[in-house]
Every structure is written in C-alpha cells, then in structure tokens.
C-alpha cells in the first residue's frame, strides 16, 4: 500500500453500503465513484441501518421495531447483521486499492445479536470500528449490557453512533427513539465505561455535549452530513436556518479542533436517491482554516484510531 507523502489524507469515517428499506440501495460501486469525485482517500464502510432483501417488499426487512408508548418490541431474525457484516467485509477487501482504501466497520444490534455470534464475527472480520444505529435498531445506550460493554472495551476500537433529538414534531415512536439517542446520553455512556465513542451528526449541535467532548479523552464528533443535518431544526439544538455554513461554524466555534472528524454518511447525505453531492470535503475546507482542515479531514481520526493506519499499511 502506498503511504501518502506530502498530502493530507481525507478519511470518510462513516458511510453505508447495502439495501435499506427507507433509503434505497447504496451500492459499493456508487460509493467508489462518489468517494473519488469527492476527494476521499480512505472510506470506512458499514451496513445500512434498516437492511432488507427487496426494496419493494417491506416484509423483507431483516429486523424492525415497534414502540407502543410504554415498551419497545423487536421483530425479525436473530443476529440480523451477521451475514451482512461478512458479505460487506469480503466486498470491501476485494475492492480496496491504492487509490481508494476501503475499510470495514461491523454493525451491531445490542438486543437482537447473540454475543457468541457477534464475537466470532468480529474475530473473523477484524473491523476498525463498531456501528450502532439507534434509530434503525430501536436502541439506545441503556440497551447495552455489561457483557457487551466488556467485549467492546476489549476490542479497543471506536463505537460509532447515530445521535438525534426530537422536540415534539415527530410521531410518538420517533420522539421516543430519537430522544433515547441524544448525544449527551451516548457521551455519558462512553465516558462512564471508558469506551471510545464517535458521536455522529455533529452531536445534534448540543452545547452540553460539546462541553463533555472537549474534556474527554474518549469522545469525538463526526460532522457530516452537513448539508442535510442543517435542515431539520426539530432534530438540532441550534437552528441553522437551513444553512450548512451556520452548522459547521457553530461546531468550529464550540468544539476543540482535535475532537472533530469528517464523515460523508453516504447515501444518507442525499435527500433524494437521484441527487449527488461531491462537495462535502470542499465545504469543510471553506469553513476551517488551512492549519485545521487537515486535522478534521483525516489526521484527527488517524490519531484517535491507530488501527486505521495499521490496516492501510497492510494493504
């Protein structure tokens, strides 16, 4: 593997591959095209949050959840991401190359996964991160039991989580699942258990969470997808007025630069499956100065998660 010389490495810390019943298909070839046009050098890929076998059949979902106002119920196959994780890992290894390094992150369901199966999959695939998608899986930090906490700590790799909030405009079930995934809940969980945790979506611009992140050795904030995240003020603590500049500037002004990392969040970065957005890296460069932009786009994550560079050197 060629190690980049005299060049800032752009690392996409979080994008999705697969068929998602709500967001359509995110094909690897499409991601590769997107990454090359966007200026991404390393892509960390994981399965989609709500996987299905057929986009035309909602009953083909691997798993789903329902909230009745009092309790959460889960439906579908045990270990819903098990085979998908293996398939994606094999695909990523096959398609990774010197021009675009692809790395695998394992998706995890803390309620529906059996720990023996998950541990075997992690040992077999050797991921660079773990992904828990609280909305797609209907879970929050309180759903992770001590056995999984101990296993995750032993792996010494970051856990990537979706962060959210809802100030009363979503359905009853969406308000519940979004609010159990508030950034501050995840931040407190990671700090308490001394686990590396990446808070996606700019931690919903929650200033209290920013303050925790700035003081923590365990926490980082992923800033994407800026153009979409800034739109819905019901799911942000600060109204960005639909402008990505306000979104990125607020993060820049309130979070220590060493705590910020870039992610594209493909294909959730697109409001419509037929749209395209190749400018997310350029927008980061627009807001952050020359000294800081290289840290946000790559160096911070490589320092935080040394397994990435180790994997790159093995390619």
Tab-separated table of C-alpha atoms in Angstrom:
chain	number	residue	atom	x	y	z
A	1	UNK	CA	0.000	0.000	0.000
A	2	UNK	CA	1.317	3.449	-0.916
A	3	UNK	CA	1.524	5.728	2.126
A	4	UNK	CA	0.621	9.247	1.094
A	5	UNK	CA	3.515	11.696	1.134
A	6	UNK	CA	3.125	15.483	1.257
A	7	UNK	CA	-0.625	15.079	1.037
A	8	UNK	CA	-3.382	15.441	3.583
A	9	UNK	CA	-5.338	12.192	3.768
A	10	UNK	CA	-9.113	12.534	3.635
A	11	UNK	CA	-10.814	9.814	5.687
A	12	UNK	CA	-14.553	9.233	5.493
A	13	UNK	CA	-15.224	7.817	8.949
A	14	UNK	CA	-18.772	6.628	8.244
A	15	UNK	CA	-20.739	5.591	5.135
A	16	UNK	CA	-23.264	2.853	4.366
A	17	UNK	CA	-23.449	0.030	1.824
A	18	UNK	CA	-26.480	-2.172	1.144
A	19	UNK	CA	-30.234	-2.094	0.573
A	20	UNK	CA	-32.171	-0.002	3.076
A	21	UNK	CA	-35.967	-0.193	3.107
A	22	UNK	CA	-36.243	3.548	3.795
A	23	UNK	CA	-33.244	4.979	1.923
A	24	UNK	CA	-32.907	2.715	-1.095
A	25	UNK	CA	-29.776	0.986	-2.306
A	26	UNK	CA	-26.300	2.244	-1.536
A	27	UNK	CA	-24.109	0.232	-3.897
A	28	UNK	CA	-20.373	-0.085	-3.408
A	29	UNK	CA	-19.588	0.935	-6.990
A	30	UNK	CA	-21.655	4.102	-6.499
A	31	UNK	CA	-19.802	4.858	-3.278
A	32	UNK	CA	-16.440	4.384	-5.001
A	33	UNK	CA	-17.480	6.854	-7.701
A	34	UNK	CA	-18.729	9.275	-5.039
A	35	UNK	CA	-15.553	8.989	-2.980
A	36	UNK	CA	-13.234	9.579	-5.929
A	37	UNK	CA	-15.184	12.639	-7.076
A	38	UNK	CA	-15.306	13.975	-3.509
A	39	UNK	CA	-11.552	13.622	-2.891
A	40	UNK	CA	-11.786	10.841	-0.296
A	41	UNK	CA	-8.709	8.625	0.173
A	42	UNK	CA	-9.981	6.171	2.816
A	43	UNK	CA	-13.577	5.084	3.283
A	44	UNK	CA	-14.850	3.274	6.373
A	45	UNK	CA	-17.936	1.339	5.365
A	46	UNK	CA	-20.721	-0.354	7.299
A	47	UNK	CA	-24.098	-1.889	6.506
A	48	UNK	CA	-27.254	0.185	6.166
A	49	UNK	CA	-29.382	0.787	9.298
A	50	UNK	CA	-32.617	-0.871	8.088
A	51	UNK	CA	-31.469	-3.640	5.733
A	52	UNK	CA	-33.854	-5.557	3.530
A	53	UNK	CA	-33.714	-8.222	0.824
A	54	UNK	CA	-36.019	-6.349	-1.563
A	55	UNK	CA	-36.690	-2.616	-1.717
A	56	UNK	CA	-40.198	-3.393	-2.945
A	57	UNK	CA	-41.152	-5.594	-0.001
A	58	UNK	CA	-41.249	-4.080	3.495
A	59	UNK	CA	-41.717	-7.580	4.884
A	60	UNK	CA	-38.246	-8.490	3.624
A	61	UNK	CA	-36.595	-6.417	6.351
A	62	UNK	CA	-34.023	-8.307	8.394
A	63	UNK	CA	-35.396	-6.722	11.563
A	64	UNK	CA	-37.644	-3.915	12.770
A	65	UNK	CA	-39.065	-2.462	15.978
A	66	UNK	CA	-42.340	-1.083	17.333
A	67	UNK	CA	-42.915	1.246	20.280
A	68	UNK	CA	-46.404	1.206	21.814
A	69	UNK	CA	-45.991	4.147	24.146
A	70	UNK	CA	-44.687	2.041	27.017
A	71	UNK	CA	-42.298	-0.574	25.708
A	72	UNK	CA	-40.171	-1.389	22.678
A	73	UNK	CA	-40.663	-4.689	20.824
A	74	UNK	CA	-38.279	-6.211	18.287
A	75	UNK	CA	-39.068	-8.420	15.297
A	76	UNK	CA	-37.079	-10.350	12.722
A	77	UNK	CA	-34.070	-12.606	12.601
A	78	UNK	CA	-31.613	-13.104	15.430
A	79	UNK	CA	-28.204	-11.600	14.622
A	80	UNK	CA	-29.745	-9.504	11.820
A	81	UNK	CA	-26.438	-8.025	10.630
A	82	UNK	CA	-24.360	-11.198	10.949
A	83	UNK	CA	-24.256	-12.345	7.303
A	84	UNK	CA	-24.383	-8.770	6.029
A	85	UNK	CA	-21.261	-7.930	8.006
A	86	UNK	CA	-19.378	-10.889	6.497
A	87	UNK	CA	-20.556	-10.044	2.981
A	88	UNK	CA	-19.559	-6.399	3.269
A	89	UNK	CA	-16.176	-7.236	4.766
A	90	UNK	CA	-15.419	-9.565	1.854
A	91	UNK	CA	-16.573	-6.986	-0.667
A	92	UNK	CA	-14.522	-4.221	0.923
A	93	UNK	CA	-11.379	-6.357	0.931
A	94	UNK	CA	-11.895	-7.220	-2.722
A	95	UNK	CA	-12.455	-3.661	-3.955
A	96	UNK	CA	-9.946	-1.776	-1.798
A	97	UNK	CA	-6.894	-0.490	-3.671
A	98	UNK	CA	-4.077	2.069	-3.568
A	99	UNK	CA	-6.251	4.855	-4.978
A	100	UNK	CA	-9.131	4.350	-2.569
A	101	UNK	CA	-8.586	2.313	0.593
A	102	UNK	CA	-11.802	0.726	1.865
A	103	UNK	CA	-12.088	-0.494	5.458
A	104	UNK	CA	-14.829	-2.394	7.254
A	105	UNK	CA	-16.823	-1.405	10.349
A	106	UNK	CA	-19.141	-4.007	11.924
A	107	UNK	CA	-22.789	-3.163	12.618
A	108	UNK	CA	-24.120	-4.359	15.947
A	109	UNK	CA	-27.625	-4.789	17.442
A	110	UNK	CA	-27.350	-4.949	21.265
A	111	UNK	CA	-30.776	-6.586	21.711
A	112	UNK	CA	-31.065	-8.983	18.770
A	113	UNK	CA	-27.425	-10.045	18.467
A	114	UNK	CA	-26.196	-13.059	20.403
A	115	UNK	CA	-22.832	-12.293	21.949
A	116	UNK	CA	-21.145	-15.525	20.817
A	117	UNK	CA	-22.090	-14.873	17.198
A	118	UNK	CA	-21.050	-11.240	17.380
A	119	UNK	CA	-17.708	-12.065	18.997
A	120	UNK	CA	-16.990	-14.686	16.328
A	121	UNK	CA	-17.843	-12.262	13.536
A	122	UNK	CA	-15.600	-9.566	14.999
A	123	UNK	CA	-12.707	-12.023	15.386
A	124	UNK	CA	-13.167	-13.212	11.801
A	125	UNK	CA	-13.510	-9.791	10.165
A	126	UNK	CA	-11.237	-7.610	12.339
A	127	UNK	CA	-13.199	-4.333	11.885
A	128	UNK	CA	-11.756	-0.867	12.505
A	129	UNK	CA	-14.922	0.258	14.306
A	130	UNK	CA	-18.327	-0.865	15.589
A	131	UNK	CA	-21.544	0.842	14.453
A	132	UNK	CA	-24.761	1.011	16.470
A	133	UNK	CA	-27.632	2.714	14.685
A	134	UNK	CA	-30.095	3.654	17.403
A	135	UNK	CA	-32.896	4.708	15.072
A	136	UNK	CA	-32.762	1.776	12.659
A	137	UNK	CA	-32.351	-0.718	15.508
A	138	UNK	CA	-34.611	0.998	18.041
A	139	UNK	CA	-31.967	1.027	20.773
A	140	UNK	CA	-30.076	3.453	22.990
A	141	UNK	CA	-27.106	3.264	25.351
A	142	UNK	CA	-29.179	1.723	28.152
A	143	UNK	CA	-29.766	-1.347	25.954
A	144	UNK	CA	-26.107	-2.407	26.004
A	145	UNK	CA	-25.497	-4.940	28.751
A	146	UNK	CA	-22.321	-5.453	30.735
A	147	UNK	CA	-21.161	-8.459	28.699
A	148	UNK	CA	-21.200	-6.398	25.518
A	149	UNK	CA	-19.573	-3.470	27.285
A	150	UNK	CA	-16.712	-5.708	28.385
A	151	UNK	CA	-16.349	-7.161	24.880
A	152	UNK	CA	-16.323	-3.746	23.214
A	153	UNK	CA	-13.748	-2.439	25.690
A	154	UNK	CA	-11.503	-5.415	24.925
A	155	UNK	CA	-11.561	-4.610	21.193
A	156	UNK	CA	-10.188	-1.090	21.769
A	157	UNK	CA	-11.826	0.345	18.659
A	158	UNK	CA	-14.356	3.195	18.475
A	159	UNK	CA	-18.109	2.728	18.560
A	160	UNK	CA	-19.854	4.947	16.014
A	161	UNK	CA	-23.359	6.044	16.998
A	162	UNK	CA	-26.212	7.962	15.444
A	163	UNK	CA	-27.173	10.929	17.620
A	164	UNK	CA	-30.548	12.622	17.466
A	165	UNK	CA	-33.232	14.558	19.310
A	166	UNK	CA	-36.896	15.449	18.828
A	167	UNK	CA	-38.637	18.487	20.255
A	168	UNK	CA	-42.170	17.254	19.730
A	169	UNK	CA	-42.775	17.233	15.991
A	170	UNK	CA	-42.142	13.564	15.258
A	171	UNK	CA	-44.527	10.674	15.867
A	172	UNK	CA	-44.712	9.225	19.387
A	173	UNK	CA	-42.417	6.345	18.458
A	174	UNK	CA	-39.917	8.568	16.646
A	175	UNK	CA	-39.823	11.057	19.509
A	176	UNK	CA	-39.016	8.195	21.855
A	177	UNK	CA	-36.303	6.555	19.787
A	178	UNK	CA	-34.682	9.844	18.799
A	179	UNK	CA	-34.548	11.094	22.361
A	180	UNK	CA	-33.023	7.911	23.809
A	181	UNK	CA	-30.270	8.553	21.256
A	182	UNK	CA	-29.489	12.068	22.361
A	183	UNK	CA	-25.792	12.812	22.075
A	184	UNK	CA	-25.431	13.524	25.776
A	185	UNK	CA	-26.805	10.061	26.652
A	186	UNK	CA	-24.211	8.401	24.444
A	187	UNK	CA	-21.451	10.728	25.664
A	188	UNK	CA	-22.178	9.847	29.289
A	189	UNK	CA	-22.263	6.132	28.407
A	190	UNK	CA	-18.882	6.227	26.676
A	191	UNK	CA	-17.262	8.292	29.424
A	192	UNK	CA	-18.660	6.092	32.204
A	193	UNK	CA	-17.464	2.887	30.552
A	194	UNK	CA	-14.194	4.315	29.181
A	195	UNK	CA	-15.073	3.376	25.599
A	196	UNK	CA	-14.047	5.348	22.543
A	197	UNK	CA	-17.208	6.796	21.012
A	198	UNK	CA	-17.842	8.789	17.842
A	199	UNK	CA	-20.971	10.945	18.021
A	200	UNK	CA	-22.356	11.378	14.518
A	201	UNK	CA	-24.341	14.267	13.036
A	202	UNK	CA	-22.443	16.947	14.909
A	203	UNK	CA	-23.895	15.643	18.202
A	204	UNK	CA	-27.105	17.444	17.154
A	205	UNK	CA	-25.319	20.725	17.994
A	206	UNK	CA	-25.863	20.087	21.697
A	207	UNK	CA	-23.651	22.550	23.573
A	208	UNK	CA	-23.766	20.481	26.798
A	209	UNK	CA	-22.439	17.509	24.854
A	210	UNK	CA	-19.780	19.695	23.255
A	211	UNK	CA	-18.569	20.612	26.737
A	212	UNK	CA	-18.286	16.926	27.676
A	213	UNK	CA	-16.437	16.122	24.455
A	214	UNK	CA	-13.942	18.922	24.977
A	215	UNK	CA	-12.956	17.432	28.347
A	216	UNK	CA	-12.968	13.742	27.359
A	217	UNK	CA	-10.215	11.528	26.002
A	218	UNK	CA	-12.820	9.041	24.756
A	219	UNK	CA	-15.195	11.183	22.674
A	220	UNK	CA	-15.099	12.543	19.145
A	221	UNK	CA	-17.716	14.287	16.981
A	222	UNK	CA	-18.290	13.435	13.312
A	223	UNK	CA	-19.555	16.486	11.463
A	224	UNK	CA	-21.443	15.075	8.482
A	225	UNK	CA	-23.620	15.166	6.555
A	226	UNK	CA	-23.618	18.949	6.925
A	227	UNK	CA	-25.905	19.840	4.042
A	228	UNK	CA	-28.700	17.564	5.289
A	229	UNK	CA	-28.135	17.869	9.042
A	230	UNK	CA	-28.677	21.630	8.989
A	231	UNK	CA	-32.194	21.401	7.523
A	232	UNK	CA	-34.442	19.956	10.258
A	233	UNK	CA	-34.410	22.250	13.314
A	234	UNK	CA	-36.635	19.776	15.216
A	235	UNK	CA	-33.604	17.478	15.368
A	236	UNK	CA	-30.973	20.061	16.311
A	237	UNK	CA	-30.417	22.071	19.486
A	238	UNK	CA	-29.454	25.115	17.389
A	239	UNK	CA	-31.476	26.346	14.410
A	240	UNK	CA	-29.057	26.583	11.485
A	241	UNK	CA	-31.663	28.265	9.266
A	242	UNK	CA	-31.066	25.535	6.708
A	243	UNK	CA	-27.519	26.754	6.031
A	244	UNK	CA	-24.553	24.371	6.233
A	245	UNK	CA	-22.237	27.324	6.963
A	246	UNK	CA	-24.085	28.042	10.213
A	247	UNK	CA	-23.978	24.338	11.120
A	248	UNK	CA	-20.230	23.923	10.525
A	249	UNK	CA	-19.371	27.307	12.024
A	250	UNK	CA	-21.195	26.519	15.275
A	251	UNK	CA	-19.254	23.267	15.569
A	252	UNK	CA	-15.985	25.028	14.795
A	253	UNK	CA	-16.643	27.752	17.378
A	254	UNK	CA	-17.594	25.380	20.202
A	255	UNK	CA	-15.589	22.156	19.840
A	256	UNK	CA	-11.859	21.666	20.298
A	257	UNK	CA	-10.417	21.115	16.830
A	258	UNK	CA	-8.739	17.864	17.916
A	259	UNK	CA	-12.157	16.336	18.662
A	260	UNK	CA	-13.642	16.754	15.170
A	261	UNK	CA	-13.640	14.208	12.352
A	262	UNK	CA	-15.105	14.140	8.868
A	263	UNK	CA	-17.716	11.716	7.595
A	264	UNK	CA	-19.713	11.717	4.385
A	265	UNK	CA	-22.543	9.462	5.625
A	266	UNK	CA	-23.202	8.142	2.123
A	267	UNK	CA	-26.004	7.644	0.979
A	268	UNK	CA	-27.864	9.339	3.811
A	269	UNK	CA	-26.191	12.551	2.678
A	270	UNK	CA	-28.635	12.689	-0.246
A	271	UNK	CA	-32.212	13.958	0.140
A	272	UNK	CA	-33.124	12.038	-3.000
A	273	UNK	CA	-31.508	8.871	-4.330
A	274	UNK	CA	-31.058	10.557	-7.725
A	275	UNK	CA	-29.199	13.541	-6.253
A	276	UNK	CA	-25.447	13.831	-5.893
A	277	UNK	CA	-23.179	15.821	-3.600
A	278	UNK	CA	-19.454	15.761	-4.233
A	279	UNK	CA	-18.616	18.936	-2.307
A	280	UNK	CA	-18.652	17.891	1.366
A	281	UNK	CA	-14.842	17.936	1.582
A	282	UNK	CA	-14.770	21.327	-0.137
A	283	UNK	CA	-17.277	22.729	2.353
A	284	UNK	CA	-15.070	21.662	5.267
A	285	UNK	CA	-12.161	23.450	3.599
A	286	UNK	CA	-14.378	26.510	3.182
A	287	UNK	CA	-15.092	26.813	6.926
A	288	UNK	CA	-11.901	25.541	8.578
A	289	UNK	CA	-8.553	27.281	8.081
A	290	UNK	CA	-5.530	25.705	6.432
A	291	UNK	CA	-3.993	24.692	9.752
A	292	UNK	CA	-7.106	22.901	10.990
A	293	UNK	CA	-8.639	21.431	7.866
A	294	UNK	CA	-6.145	18.568	7.578
A	295	UNK	CA	-6.858	17.597	11.176
A	296	UNK	CA	-10.620	17.463	10.626
A	297	UNK	CA	-10.453	15.645	7.301
A	298	UNK	CA	-8.069	12.914	8.382
A	299	UNK	CA	-5.340	13.371	10.931
A	300	UNK	CA	-7.593	13.539	13.994
A	301	UNK	CA	-9.186	10.192	13.190
A	302	UNK	CA	-5.870	8.514	12.402
A	303	UNK	CA	-4.509	9.675	15.757
A	304	UNK	CA	-7.675	8.584	17.576
A	305	UNK	CA	-7.949	5.195	15.894
A	306	UNK	CA	-4.444	3.912	15.062
A	307	UNK	CA	-5.898	0.665	13.721
A	308	UNK	CA	-6.867	2.517	10.538
A	309	UNK	CA	-3.290	3.359	9.600
A	310	UNK	CA	-2.184	-0.128	10.612
A	311	UNK	CA	-4.723	-1.577	8.183
A	312	UNK	CA	-3.657	0.848	5.459
A	313	UNK	CA	-0.037	-0.227	5.807
A	314	UNK	CA	-1.081	-3.864	5.472
A	315	UNK	CA	-2.784	-3.287	2.131
